[in-house]
Coordinates of C-alpha atoms and ligand atoms in Angstrom, one line a residue:
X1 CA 99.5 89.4 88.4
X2 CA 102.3 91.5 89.1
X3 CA 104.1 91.4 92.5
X4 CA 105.7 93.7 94.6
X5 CA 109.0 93.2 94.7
X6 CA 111.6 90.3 94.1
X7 CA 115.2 89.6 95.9
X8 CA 116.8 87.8 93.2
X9 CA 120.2 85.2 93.6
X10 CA 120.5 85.6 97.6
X11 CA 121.2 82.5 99.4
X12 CA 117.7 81.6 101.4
X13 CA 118.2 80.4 105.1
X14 CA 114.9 78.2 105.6
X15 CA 114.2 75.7 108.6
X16 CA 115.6 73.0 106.2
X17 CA 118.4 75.0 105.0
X18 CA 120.2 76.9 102.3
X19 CA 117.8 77.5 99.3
X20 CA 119.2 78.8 96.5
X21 CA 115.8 80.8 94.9
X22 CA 114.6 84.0 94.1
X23 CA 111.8 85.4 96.6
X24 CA 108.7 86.7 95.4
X25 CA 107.4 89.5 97.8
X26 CA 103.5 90.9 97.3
X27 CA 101.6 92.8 99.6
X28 CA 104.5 92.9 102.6
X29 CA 104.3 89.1 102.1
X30 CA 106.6 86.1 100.9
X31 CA 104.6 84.6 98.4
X32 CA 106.6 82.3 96.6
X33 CA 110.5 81.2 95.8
X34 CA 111.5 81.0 92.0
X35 CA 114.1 79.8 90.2
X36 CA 112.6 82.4 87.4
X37 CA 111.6 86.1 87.3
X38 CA 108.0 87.1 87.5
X39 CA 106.6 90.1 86.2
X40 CA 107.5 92.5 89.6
X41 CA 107.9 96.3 90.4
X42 CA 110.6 96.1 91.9
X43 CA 114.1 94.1 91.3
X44 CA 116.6 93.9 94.5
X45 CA 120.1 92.0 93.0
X46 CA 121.3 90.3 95.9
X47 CA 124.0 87.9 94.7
X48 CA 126.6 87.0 97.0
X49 CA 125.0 88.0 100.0
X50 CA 122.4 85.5 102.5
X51 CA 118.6 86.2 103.1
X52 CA 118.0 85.4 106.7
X53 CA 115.0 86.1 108.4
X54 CA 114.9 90.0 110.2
X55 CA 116.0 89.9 113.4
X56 CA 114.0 90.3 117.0
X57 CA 115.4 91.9 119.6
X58 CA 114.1 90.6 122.7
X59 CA 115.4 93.2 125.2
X60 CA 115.6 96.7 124.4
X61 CA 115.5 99.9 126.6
X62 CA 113.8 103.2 125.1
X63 CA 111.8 106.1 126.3
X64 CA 114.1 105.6 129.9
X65 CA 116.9 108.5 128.9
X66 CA 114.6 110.1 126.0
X67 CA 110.5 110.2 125.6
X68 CA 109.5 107.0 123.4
X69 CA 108.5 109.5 120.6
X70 CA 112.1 110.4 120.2
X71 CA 113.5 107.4 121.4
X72 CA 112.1 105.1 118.9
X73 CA 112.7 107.2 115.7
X74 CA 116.5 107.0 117.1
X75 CA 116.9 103.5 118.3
X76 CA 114.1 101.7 116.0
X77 CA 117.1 103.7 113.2
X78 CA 119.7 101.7 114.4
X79 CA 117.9 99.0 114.6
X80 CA 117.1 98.7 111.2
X81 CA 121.0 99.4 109.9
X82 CA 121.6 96.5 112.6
X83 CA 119.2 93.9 110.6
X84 CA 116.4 94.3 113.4
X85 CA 113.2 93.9 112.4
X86 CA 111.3 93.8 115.4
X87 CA 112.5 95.4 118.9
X88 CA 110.7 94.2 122.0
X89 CA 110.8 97.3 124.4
X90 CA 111.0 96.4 128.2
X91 CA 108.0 99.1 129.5
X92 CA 108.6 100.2 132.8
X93 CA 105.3 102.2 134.1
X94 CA 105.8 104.1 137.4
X95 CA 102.1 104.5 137.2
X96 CA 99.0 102.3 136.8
X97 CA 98.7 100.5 133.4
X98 CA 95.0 101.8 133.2
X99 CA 95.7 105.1 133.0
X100 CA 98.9 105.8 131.6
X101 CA 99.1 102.9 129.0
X102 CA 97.3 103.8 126.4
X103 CA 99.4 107.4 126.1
X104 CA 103.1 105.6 125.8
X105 CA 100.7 103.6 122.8
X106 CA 99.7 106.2 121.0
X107 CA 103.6 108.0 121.5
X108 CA 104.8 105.0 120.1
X109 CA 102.4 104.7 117.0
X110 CA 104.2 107.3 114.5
X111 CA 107.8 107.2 115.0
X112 CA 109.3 103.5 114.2
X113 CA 111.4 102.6 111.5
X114 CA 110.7 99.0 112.5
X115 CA 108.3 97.0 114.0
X116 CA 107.9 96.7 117.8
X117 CA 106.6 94.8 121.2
X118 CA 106.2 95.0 124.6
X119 CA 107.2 93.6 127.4
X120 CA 105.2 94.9 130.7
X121 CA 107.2 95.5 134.0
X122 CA 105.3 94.8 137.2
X123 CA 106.5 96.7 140.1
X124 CA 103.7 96.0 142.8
X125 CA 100.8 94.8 143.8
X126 CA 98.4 96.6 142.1
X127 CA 100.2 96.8 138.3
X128 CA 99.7 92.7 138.8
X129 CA 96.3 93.0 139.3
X130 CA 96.4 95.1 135.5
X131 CA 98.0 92.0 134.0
X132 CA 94.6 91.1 131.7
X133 CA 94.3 94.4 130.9
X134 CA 97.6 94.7 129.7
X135 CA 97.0 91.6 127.3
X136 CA 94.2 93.3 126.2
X137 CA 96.7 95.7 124.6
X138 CA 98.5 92.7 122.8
X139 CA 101.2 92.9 125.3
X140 CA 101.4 89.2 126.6
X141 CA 104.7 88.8 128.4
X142 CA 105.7 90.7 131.8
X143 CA 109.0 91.3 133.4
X144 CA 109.9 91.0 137.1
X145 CA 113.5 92.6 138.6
X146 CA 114.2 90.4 141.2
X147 CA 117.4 92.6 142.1
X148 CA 115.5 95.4 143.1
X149 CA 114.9 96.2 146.6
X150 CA 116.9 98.0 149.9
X151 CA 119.1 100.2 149.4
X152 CA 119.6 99.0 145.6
X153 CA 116.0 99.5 144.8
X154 CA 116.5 103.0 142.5
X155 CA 115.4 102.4 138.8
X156 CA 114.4 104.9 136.2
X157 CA 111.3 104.6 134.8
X158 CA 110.2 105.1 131.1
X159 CA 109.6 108.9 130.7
X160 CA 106.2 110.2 130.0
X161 CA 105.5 110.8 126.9
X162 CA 106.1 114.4 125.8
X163 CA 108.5 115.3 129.4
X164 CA 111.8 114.9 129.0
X165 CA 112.4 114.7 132.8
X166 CA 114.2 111.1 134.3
X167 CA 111.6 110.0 136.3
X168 CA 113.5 108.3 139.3
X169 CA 111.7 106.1 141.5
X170 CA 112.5 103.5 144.2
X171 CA 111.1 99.7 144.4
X172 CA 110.8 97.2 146.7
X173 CA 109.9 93.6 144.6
X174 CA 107.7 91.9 147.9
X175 CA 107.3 88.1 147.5
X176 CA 103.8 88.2 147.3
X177 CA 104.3 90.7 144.1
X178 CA 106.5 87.6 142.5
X179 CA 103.9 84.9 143.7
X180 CA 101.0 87.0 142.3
X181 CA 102.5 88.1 138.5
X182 CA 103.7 84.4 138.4
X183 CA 100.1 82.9 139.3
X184 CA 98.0 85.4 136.5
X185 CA 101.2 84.7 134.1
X186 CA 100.4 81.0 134.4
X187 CA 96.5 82.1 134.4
X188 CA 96.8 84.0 131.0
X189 CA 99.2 82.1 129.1
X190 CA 101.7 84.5 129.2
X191 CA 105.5 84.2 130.1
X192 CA 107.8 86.2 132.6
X193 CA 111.0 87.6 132.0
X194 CA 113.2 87.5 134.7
X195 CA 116.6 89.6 136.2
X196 CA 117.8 86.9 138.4
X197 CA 119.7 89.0 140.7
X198 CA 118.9 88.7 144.8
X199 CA 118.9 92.3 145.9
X200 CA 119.8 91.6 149.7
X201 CA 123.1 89.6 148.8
X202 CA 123.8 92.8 145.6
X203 CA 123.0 95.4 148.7
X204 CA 125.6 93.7 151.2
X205 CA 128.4 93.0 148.4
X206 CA 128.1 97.0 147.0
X207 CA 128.2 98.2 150.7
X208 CA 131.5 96.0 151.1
X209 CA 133.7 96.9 148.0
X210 CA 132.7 100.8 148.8
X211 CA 134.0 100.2 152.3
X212 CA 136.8 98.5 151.2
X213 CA 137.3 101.2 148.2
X214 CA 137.3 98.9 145.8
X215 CA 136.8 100.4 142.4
X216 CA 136.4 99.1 138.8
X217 CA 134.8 96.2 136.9
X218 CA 136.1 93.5 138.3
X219 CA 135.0 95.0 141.6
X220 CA 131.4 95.8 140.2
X221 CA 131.4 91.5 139.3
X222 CA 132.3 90.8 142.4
X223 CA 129.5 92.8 144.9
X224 CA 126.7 91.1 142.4
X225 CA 128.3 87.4 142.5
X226 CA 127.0 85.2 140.1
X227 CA 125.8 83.5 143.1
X228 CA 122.8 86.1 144.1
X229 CA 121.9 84.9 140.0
X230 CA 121.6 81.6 141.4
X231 CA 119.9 82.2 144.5
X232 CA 117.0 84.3 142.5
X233 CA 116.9 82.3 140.2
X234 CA 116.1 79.1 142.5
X235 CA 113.4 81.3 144.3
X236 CA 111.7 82.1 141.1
X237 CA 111.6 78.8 140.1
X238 CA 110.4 77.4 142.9
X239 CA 107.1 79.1 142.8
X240 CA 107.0 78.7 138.8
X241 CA 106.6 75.1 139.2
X242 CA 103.7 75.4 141.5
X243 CA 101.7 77.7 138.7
X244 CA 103.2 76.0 136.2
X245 CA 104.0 79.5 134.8
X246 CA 106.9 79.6 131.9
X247 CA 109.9 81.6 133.5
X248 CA 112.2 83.4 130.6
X249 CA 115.4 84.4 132.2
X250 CA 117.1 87.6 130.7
X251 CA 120.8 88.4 130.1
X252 CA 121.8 85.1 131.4
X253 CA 126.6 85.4 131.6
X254 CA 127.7 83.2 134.1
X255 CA 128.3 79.5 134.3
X256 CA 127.2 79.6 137.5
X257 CA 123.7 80.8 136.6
X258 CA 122.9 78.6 133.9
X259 CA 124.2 76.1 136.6
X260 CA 121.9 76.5 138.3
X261 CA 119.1 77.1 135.5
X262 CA 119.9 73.7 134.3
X263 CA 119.0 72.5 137.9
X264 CA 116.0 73.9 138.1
X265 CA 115.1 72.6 134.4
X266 CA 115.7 69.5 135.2
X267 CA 113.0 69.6 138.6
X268 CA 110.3 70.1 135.7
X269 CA 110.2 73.9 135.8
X270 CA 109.6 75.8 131.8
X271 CA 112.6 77.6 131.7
X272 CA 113.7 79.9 128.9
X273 CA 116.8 81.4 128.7
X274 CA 118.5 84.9 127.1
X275 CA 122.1 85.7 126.5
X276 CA 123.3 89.3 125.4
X277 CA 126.0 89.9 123.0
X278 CA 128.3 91.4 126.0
X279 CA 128.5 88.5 127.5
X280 CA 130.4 86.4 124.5
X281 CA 132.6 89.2 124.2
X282 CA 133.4 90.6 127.0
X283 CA 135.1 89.8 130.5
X284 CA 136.3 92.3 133.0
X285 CA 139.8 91.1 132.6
X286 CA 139.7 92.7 129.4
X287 CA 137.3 95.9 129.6
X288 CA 139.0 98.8 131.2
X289 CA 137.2 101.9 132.7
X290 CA 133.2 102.2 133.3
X291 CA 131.6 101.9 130.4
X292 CA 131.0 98.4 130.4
X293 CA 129.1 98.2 133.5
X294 CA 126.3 96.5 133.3
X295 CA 123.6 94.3 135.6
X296 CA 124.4 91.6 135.7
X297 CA 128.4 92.2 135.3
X298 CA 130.4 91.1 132.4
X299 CA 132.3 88.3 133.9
X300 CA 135.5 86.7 133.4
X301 CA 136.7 85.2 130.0
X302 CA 136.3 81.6 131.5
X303 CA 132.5 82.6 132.0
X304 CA 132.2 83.7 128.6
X305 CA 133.7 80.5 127.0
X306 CA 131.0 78.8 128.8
X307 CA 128.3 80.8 127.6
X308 CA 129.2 80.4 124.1
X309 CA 129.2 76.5 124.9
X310 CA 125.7 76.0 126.3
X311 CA 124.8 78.0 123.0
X312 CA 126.3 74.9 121.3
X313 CA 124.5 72.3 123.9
X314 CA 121.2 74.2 123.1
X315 CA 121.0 75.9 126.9
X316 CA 120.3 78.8 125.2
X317 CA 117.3 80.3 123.4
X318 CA 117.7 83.7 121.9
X319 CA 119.9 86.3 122.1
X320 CA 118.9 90.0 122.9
X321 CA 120.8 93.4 123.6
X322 CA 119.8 94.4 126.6
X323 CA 120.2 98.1 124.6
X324 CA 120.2 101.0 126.7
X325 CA 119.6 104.5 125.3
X326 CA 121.6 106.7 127.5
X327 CA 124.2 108.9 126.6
X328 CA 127.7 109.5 128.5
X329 CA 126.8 112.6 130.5
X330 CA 125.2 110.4 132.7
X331 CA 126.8 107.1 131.8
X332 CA 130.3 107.6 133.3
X333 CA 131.0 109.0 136.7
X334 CA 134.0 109.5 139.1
X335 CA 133.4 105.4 140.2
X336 CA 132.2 102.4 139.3
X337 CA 129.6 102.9 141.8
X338 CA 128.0 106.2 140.8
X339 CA 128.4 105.5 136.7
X340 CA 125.3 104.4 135.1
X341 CA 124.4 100.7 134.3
X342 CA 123.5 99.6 130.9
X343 CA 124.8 100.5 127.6
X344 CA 123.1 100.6 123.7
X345 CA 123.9 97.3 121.9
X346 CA 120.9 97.2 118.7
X347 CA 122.9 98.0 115.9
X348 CA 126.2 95.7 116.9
X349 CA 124.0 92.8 117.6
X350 CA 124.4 90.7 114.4
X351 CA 127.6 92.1 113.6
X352 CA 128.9 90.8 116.7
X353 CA 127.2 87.5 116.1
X354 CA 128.3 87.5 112.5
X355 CA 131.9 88.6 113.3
X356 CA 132.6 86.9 116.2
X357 CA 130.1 83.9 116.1
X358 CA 129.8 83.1 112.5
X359 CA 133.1 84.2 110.9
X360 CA 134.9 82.3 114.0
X361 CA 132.9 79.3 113.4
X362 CA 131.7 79.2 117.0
X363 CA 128.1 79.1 115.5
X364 CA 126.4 78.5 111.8
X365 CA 123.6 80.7 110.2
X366 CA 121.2 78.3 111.5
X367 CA 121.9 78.6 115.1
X368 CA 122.4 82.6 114.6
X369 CA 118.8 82.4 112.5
X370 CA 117.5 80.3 116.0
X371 CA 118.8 82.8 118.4
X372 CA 118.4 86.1 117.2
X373 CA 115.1 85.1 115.5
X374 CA 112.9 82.3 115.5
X375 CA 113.0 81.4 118.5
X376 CA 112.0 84.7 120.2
X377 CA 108.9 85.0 117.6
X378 CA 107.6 81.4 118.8
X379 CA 108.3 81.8 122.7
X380 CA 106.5 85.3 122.4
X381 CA 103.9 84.3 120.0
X382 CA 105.0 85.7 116.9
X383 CA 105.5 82.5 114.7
X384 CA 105.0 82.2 112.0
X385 CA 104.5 85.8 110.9
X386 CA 107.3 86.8 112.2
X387 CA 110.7 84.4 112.6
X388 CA 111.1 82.6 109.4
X389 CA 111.7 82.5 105.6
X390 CA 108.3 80.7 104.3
X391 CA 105.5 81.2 102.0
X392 CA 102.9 83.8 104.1
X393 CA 105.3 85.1 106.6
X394 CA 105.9 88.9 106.5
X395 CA 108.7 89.9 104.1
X396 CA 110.9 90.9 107.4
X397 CA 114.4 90.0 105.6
X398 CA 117.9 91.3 106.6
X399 CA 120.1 90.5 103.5
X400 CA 123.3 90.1 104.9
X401 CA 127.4 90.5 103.5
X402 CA 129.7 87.9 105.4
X403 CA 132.7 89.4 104.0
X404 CA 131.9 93.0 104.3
X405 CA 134.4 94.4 107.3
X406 CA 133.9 97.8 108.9
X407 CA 134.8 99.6 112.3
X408 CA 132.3 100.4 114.7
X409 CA 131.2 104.1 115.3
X410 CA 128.4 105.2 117.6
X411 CA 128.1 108.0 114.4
X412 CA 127.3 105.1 112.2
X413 CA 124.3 104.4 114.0
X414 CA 123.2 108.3 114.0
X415 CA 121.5 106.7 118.2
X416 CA 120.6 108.5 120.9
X417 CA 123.7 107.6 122.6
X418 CA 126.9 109.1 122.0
X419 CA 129.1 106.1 122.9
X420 CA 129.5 102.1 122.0
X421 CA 131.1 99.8 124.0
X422 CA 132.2 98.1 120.4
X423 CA 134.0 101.4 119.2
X424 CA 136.6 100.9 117.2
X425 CA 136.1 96.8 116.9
X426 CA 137.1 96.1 113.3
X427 CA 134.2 93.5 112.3
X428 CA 133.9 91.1 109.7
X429 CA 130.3 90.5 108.4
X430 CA 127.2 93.4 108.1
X431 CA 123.5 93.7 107.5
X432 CA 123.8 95.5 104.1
X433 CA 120.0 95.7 103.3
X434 CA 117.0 95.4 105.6
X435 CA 113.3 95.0 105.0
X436 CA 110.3 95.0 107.1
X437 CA 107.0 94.0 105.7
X438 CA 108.2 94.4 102.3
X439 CA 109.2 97.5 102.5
X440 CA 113.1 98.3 102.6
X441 CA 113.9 100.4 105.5
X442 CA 117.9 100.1 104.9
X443 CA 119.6 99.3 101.5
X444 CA 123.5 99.6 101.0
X445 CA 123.8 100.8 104.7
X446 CA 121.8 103.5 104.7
X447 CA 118.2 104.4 105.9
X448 CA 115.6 104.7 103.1
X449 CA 112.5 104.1 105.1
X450 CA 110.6 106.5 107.2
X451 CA 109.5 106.8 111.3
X452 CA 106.0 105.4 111.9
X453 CA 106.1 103.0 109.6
X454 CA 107.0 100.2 112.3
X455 CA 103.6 98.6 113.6
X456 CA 102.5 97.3 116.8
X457 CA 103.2 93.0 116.5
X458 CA 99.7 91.5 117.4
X459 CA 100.7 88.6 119.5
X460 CA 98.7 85.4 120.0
X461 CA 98.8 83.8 123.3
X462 CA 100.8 80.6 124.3
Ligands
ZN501 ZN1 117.3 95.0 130.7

């Protein structure tokens, strides 16, 4: 037999550690590891550099700013010169899922460069009363913004497919809405993602600064306090416990949130929680101008010590972007106020981690390989396909350089978005060859694969 492909002389993260082996890759598969070198098609020298497993990206935003069948050819691109092998979009439908889900499917279906997922947004009543029809579609997780509501309740939805008009819409998250996604969650297996953010105690602390003209980051952390975190995040977890429903908490940055997570863990509730790059690397001490602005806030440097130290206690779970595809046209405005939340973050992830995490010995590769990977594939039911280095799971492999330094350029990334919070940031450590399902998509920092090759993960249930 000849097989498809071999990596030969990387150094193999596995659950039990470094392997030092070649890996055998048939059929999109890992089939074997060797210390020789089978007959195979195709030879990929990789001395010097570490095979971890490809990454996931729990959080992404696409098809918000630009349709999904453009969005994903550019963001699923960067994703792949990032080391991501699989991006989880955050769907939000300003329709029912009956009708309109199958069309942001079939828009999604021919323009990856990676593989994909889906998380479902539940706005109201009615979507939550589509949540087994939306598992019927192999999405199996759902999202719930607790911060929107009021006068704070604007949110763009995902385009349609084929329009290129924002579609702007207004929502008011009713208890009963929370109560009811968390009791068919619990039902079907499935678990919710959460923006803890209380939307009454954002609406009063926004209408404050404006009237006190406050203006800038710091001011934009201080009219969403960590605090309105907590109080969400007790309210959602007090009606968790009573379905027993597991609760995933997204971009999780301030001590006093995982404060009061920790709580709330400790009462019994399943509890999952997310961090996002921003928030080990930037405060809004140091970040000057809009750009940065985000929801939740970056907070202050103290706060981001602390997140980086619940990583190390094991508070933490995975790591996503929370990418947004939006370009600077809308993104900065005359105020803090009026600029645009959200920023792209794919392609710096594990550089970021590598450079700042790794490299500064804050973390190992194991911990990075936890967070950024398998983790996310067993919480949403992609182990062991996806996640790990092991006989039978998909060749999903981002070869990485730890000594490889380069500058950060939005161009790099060739994005929708014209900007990066990162510009500039000289980083130590790159993805220099990815590979999804066997197939290489980047090699040598550049794009070799092709849009629509990316698949649809099936996902089993929990
Ligand atoms: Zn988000």
């Amino acid at each position: 037999m000849t097989a498809d492909c071999i990596i030969l002389d990387s150094h193999i993260m596995t659950p039990k550690g470094v392997m030092e082996r070649n890996i055998v890759i048939d059929d999109g598969k890992i089939v074997d590891f060797t210390t020789d070198i089978p007959q195979c098609d195709k030879k990929i020298n990789a001395r010097g550099l570490v095979a971890i497993p490809g990454l996931i990206d729990t959080h992404v935003h696409y098809g918000v700013y630009s349709p999904i069948e453009e969005a994903a050819k550019t963001e699923s691109r960067a994703a792949a010169l990032g080391g991501v092998t699989t991006m989880m979009r955050m769907l939000r439908l300003g329709h029912s899922y009956k009708t309109h889900l199958q069309a942001q499917l079939a828009a999604s279906k021919s323009s990856h460069y990676v593989d994909y997922s889906i998380h479902a947004t539940i706005f109201d009543a009615s979507q939550a009363d589509e949540m087994k029809y939306i598992t019927e579609n192999g999405i199996t997780s759902f999202k719930l913004y607790m911060n929107l509501g009021g006068e704070v309740g604007h949110v763009y939805m995902d385009m349609d497919p084929g329009s290129s008009d924002l579609f702007e819409s207004h929502v008011q998250l009713e208890t009963d809405t929370i109560r009811k996604v968390l009791a068919n969650a619990a039902h079907l297996g499935c678990p919710v993602l959460v923006h803890a953010e209380d939307y009454q105690m954002c609406e009063c602390g926004i209408k404050k600064a404006k009237e006190n003209k406050k203006d800038g980051l710091p001011a934009w952390s201080e009219s969403r306090p960590p605090d309105s975190e907590a109080k969400s995040i007790k309210k959602v977890c007090e009606i968790a416990r009573e379905y027993g429903t597991t609760v995933y908490f997204v971009h999780i940055g301030s001590a006093v949130a995982l404060d009061a997570i920790e709580q709330e863990r400790k009462k019994g509730t399943k509890v999952l929680v997310e961090t996002c790059p921003h928030y080990l690397t930037l405060s809004y001490e140091k970040q000057s101008g809009y750009l940065a602005k985000v929801m939740p806030p970056i907070r202050s440097s103290s706060d981001k010590e602390k997140i980086w130290n619940a990583i190390s206690q094991k508070q933490i779970n995975t790591i996503g972007t929370d990418h947004v595809a939006n370009q600077l046209k809308l993104k900065v405005r005359d105020d803090v106020w009026s600029s645009l939340a959200g920023f792209p973050g794919i392609g710096t992830l594990l550089p970021i981690l590598l450079s700042e995490g790794v490299n500064k010995n804050r973390i190992n590769l194991t911990q990075l390989v936890e967070l950024t990977s398998t983790n996310a594939a067993k919480i949403f039911g992609m182990f062991p396909q996806k996640g790990v280095l092991q006989k039978n799971s998909d060749a999903d492999i981002t070869l990485i350089n730890l000594k490889k330094e380069q500058k950060v350029s939005a161009d790099f990334f060739g994005a929708f978005s014209d900007y990066i919070v990162y510009e500039g940031w000289n980083l130590k450590g790159w993805p220099q060859t990815t590979m999804v399902r066997g197939n290489l998509v980047t090699e040598n920092m550049q794009v070799v694969g092709k849009p629509g090759y990316g698949q649809l993960v099936k996902r089993s249930l929990g």
